[in-house]
mmCIF file of C-alpha atoms in Angstrom:
data_model
loop_
_atom_site.group_PDB
_atom_site.id
_atom_site.type_symbol
_atom_site.label_atom_id
_atom_site.label_comp_id
_atom_site.label_asym_id
_atom_site.label_seq_id
_atom_site.Cartn_x
_atom_site.Cartn_y
_atom_site.Cartn_z
ATOM 1 C CA UNK A 78 0.000 0.000 0.000
ATOM 2 C CA UNK A 79 1.447 3.391 -0.980
ATOM 3 C CA UNK A 80 1.983 5.375 2.236
ATOM 4 C CA UNK A 81 1.355 8.685 0.489
ATOM 5 C CA UNK A 82 -1.874 7.429 -1.105
ATOM 6 C CA UNK A 83 -2.969 5.925 2.218
ATOM 7 C CA UNK A 84 -2.324 9.149 4.142
ATOM 8 C CA UNK A 85 -4.235 11.230 1.609
ATOM 9 C CA UNK A 86 -7.252 8.908 1.571
ATOM 10 C CA UNK A 87 -7.323 8.525 5.358
ATOM 11 C CA UNK A 88 -7.003 12.287 5.846
ATOM 12 C CA UNK A 89 -10.078 12.799 3.679
ATOM 13 C CA UNK A 90 -12.049 10.239 5.699
ATOM 14 C CA UNK A 91 -10.952 11.511 9.095
ATOM 15 C CA UNK A 92 -11.587 15.132 8.102
ATOM 16 C CA UNK A 93 -15.223 14.241 7.503
ATOM 17 C CA UNK A 94 -15.588 13.183 11.179
ATOM 18 C CA UNK A 95 -18.220 10.537 10.548
ATOM 19 C CA UNK A 96 -16.292 7.667 12.176
ATOM 20 C CA UNK A 97 -16.297 6.871 15.892
ATOM 21 C CA UNK A 98 -12.746 5.530 15.956
ATOM 22 C CA UNK A 99 -9.529 6.737 14.406
ATOM 23 C CA UNK A 100 -7.803 5.016 11.533
ATOM 24 C CA UNK A 101 -5.063 3.872 13.942
ATOM 25 C CA UNK A 102 -7.818 2.097 15.885
ATOM 26 C CA UNK A 103 -9.253 0.394 12.798
ATOM 27 C CA UNK A 104 -10.977 -2.927 13.450
ATOM 28 C CA UNK A 105 -9.886 -6.101 11.662
ATOM 29 C CA UNK A 106 -12.535 -7.734 9.496
ATOM 30 C CA UNK A 107 -12.004 -10.882 11.562
ATOM 31 C CA UNK A 108 -13.875 -9.225 14.450
ATOM 32 C CA UNK A 109 -17.256 -9.283 12.683
ATOM 33 C CA UNK A 110 -17.962 -13.014 13.043
ATOM 34 C CA UNK A 111 -16.796 -13.007 16.655
ATOM 35 C CA UNK A 112 -19.016 -10.079 17.618
ATOM 36 C CA UNK A 113 -22.066 -11.593 15.926
ATOM 37 C CA UNK A 114 -21.579 -15.059 17.386
ATOM 38 C CA UNK A 115 -20.935 -13.668 20.867
ATOM 39 C CA UNK A 116 -24.142 -11.630 20.828
ATOM 40 C CA UNK A 117 -26.247 -14.532 19.532
ATOM 41 C CA UNK A 118 -24.875 -16.712 22.326
ATOM 42 C CA UNK A 119 -25.870 -14.356 25.134
ATOM 43 C CA UNK A 120 -29.400 -15.667 25.482
ATOM 44 C CA UNK A 121 -32.626 -16.928 23.970
ATOM 45 C CA UNK A 122 -33.883 -13.499 22.861
ATOM 46 C CA UNK A 123 -30.560 -12.283 21.450
ATOM 47 C CA UNK A 124 -30.792 -11.945 17.666
ATOM 48 C CA UNK A 125 -28.428 -10.807 14.911
ATOM 49 C CA UNK A 126 -29.199 -9.060 11.624
ATOM 50 C CA UNK A 127 -25.944 -8.707 9.671
ATOM 51 C CA UNK A 128 -26.242 -6.850 6.362
ATOM 52 C CA UNK A 129 -23.378 -6.494 3.890
ATOM 53 C CA UNK A 130 -23.122 -3.912 1.130
ATOM 54 C CA UNK A 131 -20.783 -5.430 -1.465
ATOM 55 C CA UNK A 132 -17.874 -3.134 -2.426
ATOM 56 C CA UNK A 133 -18.803 0.070 -0.603
ATOM 57 C CA UNK A 134 -15.862 2.374 -0.059
ATOM 58 C CA UNK A 135 -16.037 4.226 3.268
ATOM 59 C CA UNK A 136 -15.984 7.578 1.477
ATOM 60 C CA UNK A 137 -19.223 6.511 -0.253
ATOM 61 C CA UNK A 138 -20.832 6.814 3.178
ATOM 62 C CA UNK A 139 -20.319 10.567 2.924
ATOM 63 C CA UNK A 140 -23.371 10.429 0.682
ATOM 64 C CA UNK A 141 -25.381 9.032 3.602
ATOM 65 C CA UNK A 142 -23.972 10.388 6.865
ATOM 66 C CA UNK A 143 -23.712 14.167 7.228
ATOM 67 C CA UNK A 144 -20.103 15.196 6.821
ATOM 68 C CA UNK A 145 -18.241 18.116 8.369
ATOM 69 C CA UNK A 146 -15.927 18.136 5.364
ATOM 70 C CA UNK A 147 -15.988 21.235 3.176
ATOM 71 C CA UNK A 148 -16.534 19.078 0.108
ATOM 72 C CA UNK A 149 -20.223 18.848 -0.724
ATOM 73 C CA UNK A 150 -21.949 15.492 -1.098
ATOM 74 C CA UNK A 151 -25.368 16.122 -2.629
ATOM 75 C CA UNK A 152 -27.203 13.259 -0.918
ATOM 76 C CA UNK A 153 -25.779 13.554 2.603
ATOM 77 C CA UNK A 154 -27.864 16.191 4.348
ATOM 78 C CA UNK A 155 -31.267 14.604 4.760
ATOM 79 C CA UNK A 156 -31.314 11.030 3.519
ATOM 80 C CA UNK A 157 -34.637 9.658 4.782
ATOM 81 C CA UNK A 158 -34.630 6.199 6.276
ATOM 82 C CA UNK A 159 -30.879 5.635 6.556
ATOM 83 C CA UNK A 160 -29.911 2.281 8.071
ATOM 84 C CA UNK A 161 -26.329 3.346 8.729
ATOM 85 C CA UNK A 162 -27.416 6.726 10.078
ATOM 86 C CA UNK A 163 -29.869 5.051 12.452
ATOM 87 C CA UNK A 164 -27.524 2.520 14.010
ATOM 88 C CA UNK A 165 -24.571 4.920 14.072
ATOM 89 C CA UNK A 166 -26.571 7.125 16.440
ATOM 90 C CA UNK A 167 -27.110 4.200 18.787
ATOM 91 C CA UNK A 168 -23.730 2.487 18.558
ATOM 92 C CA UNK A 169 -21.171 3.716 16.100
ATOM 93 C CA UNK A 170 -19.584 3.768 12.657
ATOM 94 C CA UNK A 171 -16.054 2.378 12.658
ATOM 95 C CA UNK A 172 -13.008 2.106 10.426
ATOM 96 C CA UNK A 173 -12.367 -1.536 9.532
ATOM 97 C CA UNK A 174 -9.930 -3.261 7.178
ATOM 98 C CA UNK A 175 -9.747 -6.297 4.944
ATOM 99 C CA UNK A 176 -6.822 -7.941 3.148
ATOM 100 C CA UNK A 177 -5.093 -9.574 6.118
ATOM 101 C CA UNK A 178 -3.099 -8.367 9.094
ATOM 102 C CA UNK A 179 -0.946 -5.479 7.781
ATOM 103 C CA UNK A 180 1.885 -6.600 10.072
ATOM 104 C CA UNK A 181 1.833 -10.260 8.974
ATOM 105 C CA UNK A 182 2.423 -10.609 5.248
ATOM 106 C CA UNK A 183 1.622 -14.320 5.287
ATOM 107 C CA UNK A 184 -2.015 -13.428 6.084
ATOM 108 C CA UNK A 185 -2.423 -11.063 3.129
ATOM 109 C CA UNK A 186 -5.366 -11.900 0.898
ATOM 110 C CA UNK A 187 -6.971 -10.295 -2.123
ATOM 111 C CA UNK A 188 -9.322 -7.394 -1.328
ATOM 112 C CA UNK A 189 -12.090 -9.148 -3.244
ATOM 113 C CA UNK A 190 -15.503 -10.617 -2.561
ATOM 114 C CA UNK A 191 -14.826 -14.288 -1.810
ATOM 115 C CA UNK A 192 -11.776 -13.715 0.463
ATOM 116 C CA UNK A 193 -13.571 -10.840 2.191
ATOM 117 C CA UNK A 194 -16.694 -12.835 2.946
ATOM 118 C CA UNK A 195 -14.636 -15.884 3.906
ATOM 119 C CA UNK A 196 -13.149 -13.690 6.635
ATOM 120 C CA UNK A 197 -16.441 -12.041 7.604
ATOM 121 C CA UNK A 198 -18.059 -15.481 7.942
ATOM 122 C CA UNK A 199 -15.246 -17.284 9.741
ATOM 123 C CA UNK A 200 -13.439 -14.587 11.717
ATOM 124 C CA UNK A 201 -10.128 -15.772 10.227
ATOM 125 C CA UNK A 202 -7.598 -14.665 7.608
ATOM 126 C CA UNK A 203 -6.606 -16.793 4.624
ATOM 127 C CA UNK A 204 -3.868 -18.629 6.525
ATOM 128 C CA UNK A 205 -6.723 -20.404 8.312
ATOM 129 C CA UNK A 206 -9.682 -20.350 5.900
ATOM 130 C CA UNK A 207 -7.484 -20.938 2.764
ATOM 131 C CA UNK A 208 -9.202 -18.390 0.484
ATOM 132 C CA UNK A 209 -6.500 -16.006 -0.700
ATOM 133 C CA UNK A 210 -8.120 -14.929 -4.010
ATOM 134 C CA UNK A 211 -11.518 -14.976 -5.677
ATOM 135 C CA UNK A 212 -10.453 -18.183 -7.438
ATOM 136 C CA UNK A 213 -9.964 -20.075 -4.163
ATOM 137 C CA UNK A 214 -13.602 -20.253 -3.076
ATOM 138 C CA UNK A 215 -13.745 -24.047 -3.188
ATOM 139 C CA UNK A 216 -10.777 -24.150 -0.789
ATOM 140 C CA UNK A 217 -12.804 -22.556 2.029
ATOM 141 C CA UNK A 218 -12.315 -24.863 4.995
ATOM 142 C CA UNK A 219 -13.527 -22.966 8.071
ATOM 143 C CA UNK A 220 -16.869 -23.212 9.830
ATOM 144 C CA UNK A 221 -18.876 -20.001 9.606
ATOM 145 C CA UNK A 222 -20.391 -18.212 12.571
ATOM 146 C CA UNK A 223 -23.765 -19.016 11.000
ATOM 147 C CA UNK A 224 -23.076 -22.748 11.279
ATOM 148 C CA UNK A 225 -21.863 -22.343 14.860
ATOM 149 C CA UNK A 226 -25.076 -20.515 15.749
ATOM 150 C CA UNK A 227 -27.199 -23.162 14.017
ATOM 151 C CA UNK A 228 -25.415 -25.921 15.934
ATOM 152 C CA UNK A 229 -26.188 -23.990 19.114
ATOM 153 C CA UNK A 230 -29.898 -24.189 18.260
ATOM 154 C CA UNK A 231 -30.507 -20.809 16.648
ATOM 155 C CA UNK A 232 -32.668 -20.434 13.545
ATOM 156 C CA UNK A 233 -30.274 -19.137 10.885
ATOM 157 C CA UNK A 234 -30.593 -17.878 7.311
ATOM 158 C CA UNK A 235 -28.286 -16.655 4.552
ATOM 159 C CA UNK A 236 -29.589 -14.465 1.715
ATOM 160 C CA UNK A 237 -27.800 -13.368 -1.483
ATOM 161 C CA UNK A 238 -27.834 -13.617 -5.289
ATOM 162 C CA UNK A 239 -24.333 -14.515 -6.529
ATOM 163 C CA UNK A 240 -23.915 -18.215 -7.324
ATOM 164 C CA UNK A 241 -20.393 -18.329 -5.877
ATOM 165 C CA UNK A 242 -21.635 -17.767 -2.336
ATOM 166 C CA UNK A 243 -23.800 -20.872 -2.492
ATOM 167 C CA UNK A 244 -21.493 -23.006 -4.645
ATOM 168 C CA UNK A 245 -18.238 -22.223 -2.802
ATOM 169 C CA UNK A 246 -18.393 -20.677 0.655
ATOM 170 C CA UNK A 247 -21.564 -22.445 1.764
ATOM 171 C CA UNK A 248 -21.346 -25.697 -0.188
ATOM 172 C CA UNK A 249 -20.328 -27.898 2.761
ATOM 173 C CA UNK A 250 -22.810 -26.251 5.103
ATOM 174 C CA UNK A 251 -25.665 -26.583 2.609
ATOM 175 C CA UNK A 252 -24.862 -30.282 2.276
ATOM 176 C CA UNK A 253 -25.450 -30.734 6.019
ATOM 177 C CA UNK A 254 -29.150 -29.908 5.457
ATOM 178 C CA UNK A 255 -29.752 -28.686 8.998
ATOM 179 C CA UNK A 256 -33.435 -27.987 9.575
ATOM 180 C CA UNK A 257 -32.768 -24.679 11.330
ATOM 181 C CA UNK A 258 -30.278 -23.363 8.712
ATOM 182 C CA UNK A 259 -31.764 -22.023 5.472
ATOM 183 C CA UNK A 260 -30.290 -20.617 2.259
ATOM 184 C CA UNK A 261 -32.360 -18.220 0.162
ATOM 185 C CA UNK A 262 -31.061 -17.375 -3.295
ATOM 186 C CA UNK A 263 -32.355 -14.421 -5.301
ATOM 187 C CA UNK A 264 -31.624 -12.876 -8.687
ATOM 188 C CA UNK A 265 -31.379 -9.214 -7.643
ATOM 189 C CA UNK A 266 -31.192 -6.997 -4.574
ATOM 190 C CA UNK A 267 -34.907 -6.280 -4.299
ATOM 191 C CA UNK A 268 -35.526 -10.040 -4.042
ATOM 192 C CA UNK A 269 -32.756 -10.367 -1.459
ATOM 193 C CA UNK A 270 -34.537 -7.643 0.528
ATOM 194 C CA UNK A 271 -37.806 -9.593 0.385
ATOM 195 C CA UNK A 272 -36.071 -12.809 1.457
ATOM 196 C CA UNK A 273 -34.385 -11.139 4.426
ATOM 197 C CA UNK A 274 -37.694 -9.587 5.442
ATOM 198 C CA UNK A 275 -39.365 -13.002 5.367
ATOM 199 C CA UNK A 276 -36.521 -14.404 7.461
ATOM 200 C CA UNK A 277 -37.176 -11.761 10.084
ATOM 201 C CA UNK A 278 -40.942 -12.277 10.064
ATOM 202 C CA UNK A 279 -40.734 -16.061 10.447
ATOM 203 C CA UNK A 280 -38.583 -15.630 13.546
ATOM 204 C CA UNK A 281 -35.074 -16.436 12.353
ATOM 205 C CA UNK A 282 -32.580 -15.464 15.027
ATOM 206 C CA UNK A 283 -29.322 -15.028 13.077
ATOM 207 C CA UNK A 284 -29.769 -13.510 9.620
ATOM 208 C CA UNK A 285 -27.103 -12.555 7.091
ATOM 209 C CA UNK A 286 -27.873 -10.867 3.770
ATOM 210 C CA UNK A 287 -25.771 -9.265 1.025
ATOM 211 C CA UNK A 288 -26.789 -6.424 -1.305
ATOM 212 C CA UNK A 289 -24.639 -6.675 -4.426
ATOM 213 C CA UNK A 290 -25.561 -3.716 -6.654
ATOM 214 C CA UNK A 291 -22.781 -1.401 -5.423
ATOM 215 C CA UNK A 292 -20.205 -3.922 -6.664
ATOM 216 C CA UNK A 293 -22.103 -4.475 -9.925
ATOM 217 C CA UNK A 294 -22.347 -0.746 -10.651
ATOM 218 C CA UNK A 295 -18.764 -0.042 -9.618
ATOM 219 C CA UNK A 296 -17.435 -2.616 -12.069
ATOM 220 C CA UNK A 297 -19.779 -1.412 -14.783
ATOM 221 C CA UNK A 298 -19.272 2.338 -14.381
ATOM 222 C CA UNK A 299 -16.593 3.186 -11.745
ATOM 223 C CA UNK A 300 -16.059 2.998 -7.962
ATOM 224 C CA UNK A 301 -16.275 6.650 -6.992
ATOM 225 C CA UNK A 302 -18.670 9.265 -5.632
ATOM 226 C CA UNK A 303 -18.815 11.003 -9.001
ATOM 227 C CA UNK A 304 -20.554 7.914 -10.429
ATOM 228 C CA UNK A 305 -24.252 8.448 -9.763
ATOM 229 C CA UNK A 306 -25.099 4.796 -10.488
ATOM 230 C CA UNK A 307 -22.627 3.661 -7.818
ATOM 231 C CA UNK A 308 -23.904 6.231 -5.319
ATOM 232 C CA UNK A 309 -27.519 5.258 -6.010
ATOM 233 C CA UNK A 310 -26.713 1.588 -5.370
ATOM 234 C CA UNK A 311 -25.125 2.502 -2.026
ATOM 235 C CA UNK A 312 -28.111 4.619 -0.993
ATOM 236 C CA UNK A 313 -30.587 1.957 -2.133
ATOM 237 C CA UNK A 314 -28.755 -0.631 0.000
ATOM 238 C CA UNK A 315 -28.834 1.729 2.968
ATOM 239 C CA UNK A 316 -32.579 2.261 2.631
ATOM 240 C CA UNK A 317 -33.152 -1.490 2.348
ATOM 241 C CA UNK A 318 -31.203 -1.870 5.590
ATOM 242 C CA UNK A 319 -33.319 0.765 7.336
ATOM 243 C CA UNK A 320 -36.558 -0.958 6.304
ATOM 244 C CA UNK A 321 -35.268 -4.318 7.560
ATOM 245 C CA UNK A 322 -34.193 -2.888 10.907
ATOM 246 C CA UNK A 323 -37.614 -1.303 11.342
ATOM 247 C CA UNK A 324 -39.289 -4.611 10.426
ATOM 248 C CA UNK A 325 -37.272 -6.414 13.101
ATOM 249 C CA UNK A 326 -38.006 -3.846 15.779
ATOM 250 C CA UNK A 327 -41.687 -3.480 15.045
ATOM 251 C CA UNK A 328 -42.373 -7.208 14.950
ATOM 252 C CA UNK A 329 -40.001 -8.383 17.696
ATOM 253 C CA UNK A 330 -39.613 -5.383 20.035
ATOM 254 C CA UNK A 331 -38.866 -7.567 23.043
ATOM 255 C CA UNK A 332 -35.764 -9.110 21.470
ATOM 256 C CA UNK A 333 -32.222 -7.843 21.946
ATOM 257 C CA UNK A 334 -31.097 -7.207 18.375
ATOM 258 C CA UNK A 335 -27.570 -6.673 17.132
ATOM 259 C CA UNK A 336 -27.843 -4.749 13.864
ATOM 260 C CA UNK A 337 -24.606 -4.565 11.912
ATOM 261 C CA UNK A 338 -23.831 -3.251 8.418
ATOM 262 C CA UNK A 339 -20.459 -4.083 6.850
ATOM 263 C CA UNK A 340 -18.691 -4.343 3.507
ATOM 264 C CA UNK A 341 -16.294 -6.939 2.122
ATOM 265 C CA UNK A 342 -13.912 -4.513 0.351
ATOM 266 C CA UNK A 343 -13.775 -1.137 -1.369
ATOM 267 C CA UNK A 344 -12.788 -0.387 -4.949
ATOM 268 C CA UNK A 345 -10.971 1.974 -7.307
ATOM 269 C CA UNK A 346 -11.585 2.785 -10.943
ATOM 270 C CA UNK A 347 -13.374 -0.334 -12.300
ATOM 271 C CA UNK A 348 -11.780 -2.888 -9.981
ATOM 272 C CA UNK A 349 -10.577 -3.963 -6.551
ATOM 273 C CA UNK A 350 -8.379 -6.759 -5.210
ATOM 274 C CA UNK A 351 -5.202 -4.716 -4.734
ATOM 275 C CA UNK A 352 -3.480 -3.305 -1.666
ATOM 276 C CA UNK A 353 -4.542 0.228 -2.451
ATOM 277 C CA UNK A 354 -6.220 1.922 0.537
ATOM 278 C CA UNK A 355 -9.401 2.473 -1.479
ATOM 279 C CA UNK A 356 -9.686 -1.339 -1.709
ATOM 280 C CA UNK A 357 -8.495 -2.320 1.784
ATOM 281 C CA UNK A 358 -10.200 0.201 4.075
ATOM 282 C CA UNK A 359 -13.736 -0.829 4.963
ATOM 283 C CA UNK A 360 -16.271 -0.034 7.708
ATOM 284 C CA UNK A 361 -18.561 -1.476 10.366
ATOM 285 C CA UNK A 362 -21.781 0.206 11.475
ATOM 286 C CA UNK A 363 -23.324 -1.277 14.618
ATOM 287 C CA UNK A 364 -26.126 -0.391 17.009
ATOM 288 C CA UNK A 365 -23.909 -1.783 19.790
ATOM 289 C CA UNK A 366 -20.722 0.086 20.636
ATOM 290 C CA UNK A 367 -17.542 -1.789 19.702
ATOM 291 C CA UNK A 368 -14.513 -1.551 21.941
ATOM 292 C CA UNK A 369 -11.425 -3.526 22.793
ATOM 293 C CA UNK A 370 -10.306 -4.280 19.216
ATOM 294 C CA UNK A 371 -8.223 -2.410 16.684
ATOM 295 C CA UNK A 372 -5.276 -0.101 17.418
ATOM 296 C CA UNK A 373 -3.022 -1.479 14.697
#
């Protein structure tokens, strides 16, 4: 990672003052699975709704969360129904990172979708889950936090569209055919939204869903705030998240929900997968404050 490029990008993000930790305190992507599994294990009424926005750069959130930066982001002032805005107020919005431990080169993995979600699901880097690139999906060898929760008796569901999630990362777990562990495949984000909503309404206790349009539009047009198609996909995902959080709260107000929104990687130009900061720096939004991790 170029130090000069990193400093410039981080300075822009920190100047906006939308994050509740500093970049030096950034949280490893491995923490996500551990936080989710720990909350689900606290008790019978403890539920998790984990939502991922595929390929959302943290500076794209300046279109959602009001920024103190002098640069103007046309969508940021009054976005109605913001999922990230809602849970940031209750917990926080945090710098996170993918790509492996920056101090242990042997853990470095591609800042791409399959390695990123392998880490989000397992809480491990590629030295343990064996997915270093997007081409290594069939090598995934770790149990996911979803499987651990299902084995503990929780009703669990996974919701997405891309075939590779189901054919690679979840193949072994699908083959187990656990009655309390369901997989719902869609063809587009609006269907994924409907599937997640149905998961909530039927009483699933640990729910993970991925909205993929930001990645699709970034590859098609460009990963940057000047691309209105990319920005729209980010905002659409955020509004989906808000509606799902409200569904959970309105229908199960007595439950102790952990709501978390994350991304697998960022992007630059028409791609990602490199060690550029735009690819490696990610985020976590959570309605529960996160402490005790980070400080790289």
